[in-house]
Amino acid sequence: MERSNTIGELATALSKFQGEVGVVSFDASNPFFKSKYATLSALVATAKPLLAKHGLSVSQLTVGDGGVETVLMHTSG
């Protein structure tokens, strides 16, 4: 996989994203622990528009026996 030598624009975009994303609402309950949690769909619904706004995207690929590799990308390359 080709990677950028510098991450200046990526770091700026990620910082702006993190400043805006806020708290994801807990939309499900775990009866065993009597607690609430945010589902994956709530996380994606909250993050996706803000990622796009700042030129960011995320891709996940399976690796090995059940592993996942997450790649964070930016429009700057």
Tab-separated table of N, CA and C in Angstrom:
chain	number	residue	atom	x	y	z
A	1	MET	N	0.840	-1.169	0.000
A	1	MET	CA	0.000	0.000	0.000
A	1	MET	C	0.891	1.241	0.000
A	2	GLU	N	0.566	2.188	-0.851
A	2	GLU	CA	1.323	3.429	-0.927
A	2	GLU	C	0.842	4.392	0.153
A	3	ARG	N	1.778	5.035	0.827
A	3	ARG	CA	1.430	5.965	1.903
A	3	ARG	C	2.159	7.278	1.706
A	4	SER	N	1.548	8.330	2.194
A	4	SER	CA	2.128	9.662	2.086
A	4	SER	C	3.309	9.823	3.037
A	5	ASN	N	4.292	10.611	2.616
A	5	ASN	CA	5.436	10.893	3.475
A	5	ASN	C	5.097	11.921	4.548
A	6	THR	N	4.126	12.781	4.276
A	6	THR	CA	3.733	13.800	5.242
A	6	THR	C	2.254	13.655	5.555
A	7	ILE	N	1.897	14.049	6.748
A	7	ILE	CA	0.499	13.911	7.153
A	7	ILE	C	-0.096	15.239	7.610
A	8	GLY	N	0.520	16.352	7.226
A	8	GLY	CA	0.064	17.662	7.682
A	8	GLY	C	-1.405	17.926	7.404
A	9	GLU	N	-1.845	17.734	6.154
A	9	GLU	CA	-3.245	17.990	5.809
A	9	GLU	C	-4.181	16.969	6.461
A	10	LEU	N	-3.744	15.730	6.537
A	10	LEU	CA	-4.526	14.695	7.204
A	10	LEU	C	-4.720	15.029	8.673
A	11	ALA	N	-3.643	15.435	9.326
A	11	ALA	CA	-3.707	15.763	10.752
A	11	ALA	C	-4.644	16.950	11.002
A	12	THR	N	-4.596	17.950	10.140
A	12	THR	CA	-5.475	19.114	10.271
A	12	THR	C	-6.929	18.707	10.114
A	13	ALA	N	-7.221	17.906	9.093
A	13	ALA	CA	-8.595	17.459	8.851
A	13	ALA	C	-9.101	16.597	9.999
A	14	LEU	N	-8.261	15.705	10.498
A	14	LEU	CA	-8.656	14.836	11.607
A	14	LEU	C	-8.924	15.648	12.868
A	15	SER	N	-8.107	16.648	13.117
A	15	SER	CA	-8.308	17.515	14.270
A	15	SER	C	-9.646	18.248	14.179
A	16	LYS	N	-9.974	18.760	13.000
A	16	LYS	CA	-11.252	19.451	12.803
A	16	LYS	C	-12.427	18.488	12.984
A	17	PHE	N	-12.288	17.286	12.438
A	17	PHE	CA	-13.323	16.264	12.602
A	17	PHE	C	-13.557	15.954	14.079
A	18	GLN	N	-12.480	15.714	14.810
A	18	GLN	CA	-12.600	15.361	16.225
A	18	GLN	C	-13.193	16.503	17.041
A	19	GLY	N	-12.920	17.739	16.638
A	19	GLY	CA	-13.489	18.881	17.333
A	19	GLY	C	-14.985	19.020	17.125
A	20	GLU	N	-15.487	18.491	16.023
A	20	GLU	CA	-16.909	18.604	15.695
A	20	GLU	C	-17.747	17.391	16.054
A	21	VAL	N	-17.157	16.226	16.100
A	21	VAL	CA	-17.948	14.991	16.173
A	21	VAL	C	-18.774	14.884	17.448
A	22	GLY	N	-18.294	15.387	18.554
A	22	GLY	CA	-19.082	15.342	19.782
A	22	GLY	C	-19.279	13.933	20.314
A	23	VAL	N	-20.324	13.767	21.094
A	23	VAL	CA	-20.620	12.484	21.733
A	23	VAL	C	-21.682	11.749	20.933
A	24	VAL	N	-21.451	10.481	20.676
A	24	VAL	CA	-22.433	9.651	19.978
A	24	VAL	C	-23.471	9.198	20.990
A	25	SER	N	-24.731	9.367	20.632
A	25	SER	CA	-25.793	9.004	21.580
A	25	SER	C	-25.877	7.491	21.760
A	26	PHE	N	-26.125	7.081	22.987
A	26	PHE	CA	-26.307	5.667	23.309
A	26	PHE	C	-27.722	5.288	22.880
A	27	ASP	N	-27.819	4.388	21.917
A	27	ASP	CA	-29.122	4.059	21.358
A	27	ASP	C	-29.560	2.611	21.605
A	28	ALA	N	-28.846	1.901	22.458
A	28	ALA	CA	-29.195	0.510	22.751
A	28	ALA	C	-28.893	0.207	24.215
A	29	SER	N	-29.502	-0.864	24.685
A	29	SER	CA	-29.323	-1.268	26.083
A	29	SER	C	-28.751	-2.672	26.174
A	30	ASN	N	-27.881	-2.873	27.169
A	30	ASN	CA	-27.339	-4.184	27.464
A	30	ASN	C	-27.998	-4.648	28.761
A	31	PRO	N	-28.960	-5.568	28.680
A	31	PRO	CA	-29.674	-5.984	29.891
A	31	PRO	C	-28.803	-6.739	30.892
A	32	PHE	N	-27.750	-7.404	30.424
A	32	PHE	CA	-26.896	-8.163	31.320
A	32	PHE	C	-26.146	-7.237	32.274
A	33	PHE	N	-25.572	-6.151	31.712
A	33	PHE	CA	-24.823	-5.199	32.532
A	33	PHE	C	-25.665	-4.001	32.960
A	34	LYS	N	-26.925	-3.983	32.520
A	34	LYS	CA	-27.831	-2.869	32.829
A	34	LYS	C	-27.194	-1.529	32.446
A	35	SER	N	-26.684	-1.496	31.200
A	35	SER	CA	-26.029	-0.287	30.705
A	35	SER	C	-26.498	0.027	29.293
A	36	LYS	N	-26.226	1.238	28.858
A	36	LYS	CA	-26.561	1.658	27.501
A	36	LYS	C	-25.263	1.780	26.715
A	37	TYR	N	-25.371	1.668	25.385
A	37	TYR	CA	-24.193	1.782	24.528
A	37	TYR	C	-24.597	2.303	23.154
A	38	ALA	N	-23.617	2.800	22.417
A	38	ALA	CA	-23.832	3.272	21.051
A	38	ALA	C	-23.595	2.107	20.094
A	39	THR	N	-24.549	1.856	19.227
A	39	THR	CA	-24.397	0.793	18.237
A	39	THR	C	-23.466	1.249	17.114
A	40	LEU	N	-22.990	0.293	16.338
A	40	LEU	CA	-22.134	0.616	15.202
A	40	LEU	C	-22.874	1.528	14.225
A	41	SER	N	-24.158	1.274	14.010
A	41	SER	CA	-24.913	2.116	13.081
A	41	SER	C	-25.019	3.558	13.588
A	42	ALA	N	-25.121	3.760	14.899
A	42	ALA	CA	-25.142	5.112	15.463
A	42	ALA	C	-23.791	5.798	15.276
A	43	LEU	N	-22.721	5.040	15.465
A	43	LEU	CA	-21.378	5.597	15.264
A	43	LEU	C	-21.171	6.018	13.809
A	44	VAL	N	-21.553	5.154	12.874
A	44	VAL	CA	-21.393	5.455	11.451
A	44	VAL	C	-22.260	6.645	11.056
A	45	ALA	N	-23.509	6.665	11.500
A	45	ALA	CA	-24.415	7.763	11.156
A	45	ALA	C	-23.910	9.105	11.676
A	46	THR	N	-23.267	9.102	12.819
A	46	THR	CA	-22.718	10.334	13.393
A	46	THR	C	-21.439	10.757	12.683
A	47	ALA	N	-20.563	9.813	12.414
A	47	ALA	CA	-19.239	10.130	11.881
A	47	ALA	C	-19.208	10.383	10.379
A	48	LYS	N	-19.986	9.646	9.603
A	48	LYS	CA	-19.863	9.675	8.146
A	48	LYS	C	-19.993	11.074	7.534
A	49	PRO	N	-21.010	11.867	7.871
A	49	PRO	CA	-21.114	13.200	7.258
A	49	PRO	C	-19.953	14.126	7.637
A	50	LEU	N	-19.470	14.009	8.872
A	50	LEU	CA	-18.360	14.858	9.302
A	50	LEU	C	-17.036	14.415	8.690
A	51	LEU	N	-16.853	13.123	8.518
A	51	LEU	CA	-15.660	12.636	7.821
A	51	LEU	C	-15.621	13.210	6.409
A	52	ALA	N	-16.744	13.109	5.701
A	52	ALA	CA	-16.823	13.614	4.327
A	52	ALA	C	-16.597	15.123	4.282
A	53	LYS	N	-17.164	15.846	5.228
A	53	LYS	CA	-17.018	17.300	5.285
A	53	LYS	C	-15.548	17.711	5.324
A	54	HIS	N	-14.723	16.923	5.973
A	54	HIS	CA	-13.310	17.248	6.141
A	54	HIS	C	-12.400	16.449	5.211
A	55	GLY	N	-12.984	15.837	4.184
A	55	GLY	CA	-12.190	15.122	3.187
A	55	GLY	C	-11.590	13.828	3.666
A	56	LEU	N	-12.208	13.237	4.680
A	56	LEU	CA	-11.704	11.988	5.259
A	56	LEU	C	-12.591	10.816	4.863
A	57	SER	N	-12.003	9.641	4.772
A	57	SER	CA	-12.774	8.418	4.575
A	57	SER	C	-12.066	7.276	5.297
A	58	VAL	N	-12.830	6.237	5.577
A	58	VAL	CA	-12.314	5.081	6.301
A	58	VAL	C	-12.659	3.828	5.511
A	59	SER	N	-11.695	2.936	5.413
A	59	SER	CA	-11.913	1.661	4.754
A	59	SER	C	-11.416	0.567	5.683
A	60	GLN	N	-12.163	-0.540	5.747
A	60	GLN	CA	-11.731	-1.659	6.575
A	60	GLN	C	-11.638	-2.913	5.723
A	61	LEU	N	-10.531	-3.618	5.883
A	61	LEU	CA	-10.269	-4.833	5.124
A	61	LEU	C	-10.014	-5.976	6.092
A	62	THR	N	-10.477	-7.156	5.742
A	62	THR	CA	-10.201	-8.312	6.588
A	62	THR	C	-8.777	-8.797	6.312
A	63	VAL	N	-8.106	-9.214	7.375
A	63	VAL	CA	-6.750	-9.752	7.268
A	63	VAL	C	-6.631	-10.982	8.156
A	64	GLY	N	-5.917	-11.973	7.661
A	64	GLY	CA	-5.683	-13.174	8.459
A	64	GLY	C	-6.976	-13.863	8.880
A	65	ASP	N	-6.951	-14.454	10.066
A	65	ASP	CA	-8.101	-15.183	10.596
A	65	ASP	C	-8.981	-14.274	11.434
A	66	GLY	N	-9.800	-13.466	10.773
A	66	GLY	CA	-10.749	-12.628	11.483
A	66	GLY	C	-10.225	-11.274	11.899
A	67	GLY	N	-9.034	-10.910	11.472
A	67	GLY	CA	-8.511	-9.595	11.804
A	67	GLY	C	-9.058	-8.527	10.876
A	68	VAL	N	-8.958	-7.270	11.288
A	68	VAL	CA	-9.419	-6.154	10.476
A	68	VAL	C	-8.334	-5.088	10.446
A	69	GLU	N	-8.052	-4.578	9.249
A	69	GLU	CA	-7.120	-3.463	9.097
A	69	GLU	C	-7.949	-2.238	8.701
A	70	THR	N	-7.797	-1.168	9.446
A	70	THR	CA	-8.518	0.065	9.168
A	70	THR	C	-7.565	1.081	8.557
A	71	VAL	N	-7.984	1.680	7.440
A	71	VAL	CA	-7.173	2.665	6.749
A	71	VAL	C	-7.938	3.982	6.761
A	72	LEU	N	-7.301	5.033	7.276
A	72	LEU	CA	-7.850	6.371	7.276
A	72	LEU	C	-7.233	7.116	6.097
A	73	MET	N	-8.088	7.670	5.218
A	73	MET	CA	-7.597	8.345	4.023
A	73	MET	C	-8.061	9.804	4.016
A	74	HIS	N	-7.322	10.636	3.266
A	74	HIS	CA	-7.661	12.050	3.124
A	74	HIS	C	-7.535	12.446	1.660
A	75	THR	N	-8.313	13.443	1.256
A	75	THR	CA	-8.313	13.872	-0.135
A	75	THR	C	-6.942	14.363	-0.598
A	76	SER	N	-6.060	14.726	0.312
A	76	SER	CA	-4.726	15.182	-0.069
A	76	SER	C	-3.835	14.050	-0.553
A	77	GLY	N	-4.284	12.816	-0.331
A	77	GLY	CA	-3.492	11.671	-0.747
A	77	GLY	C	-2.705	11.099	0.378
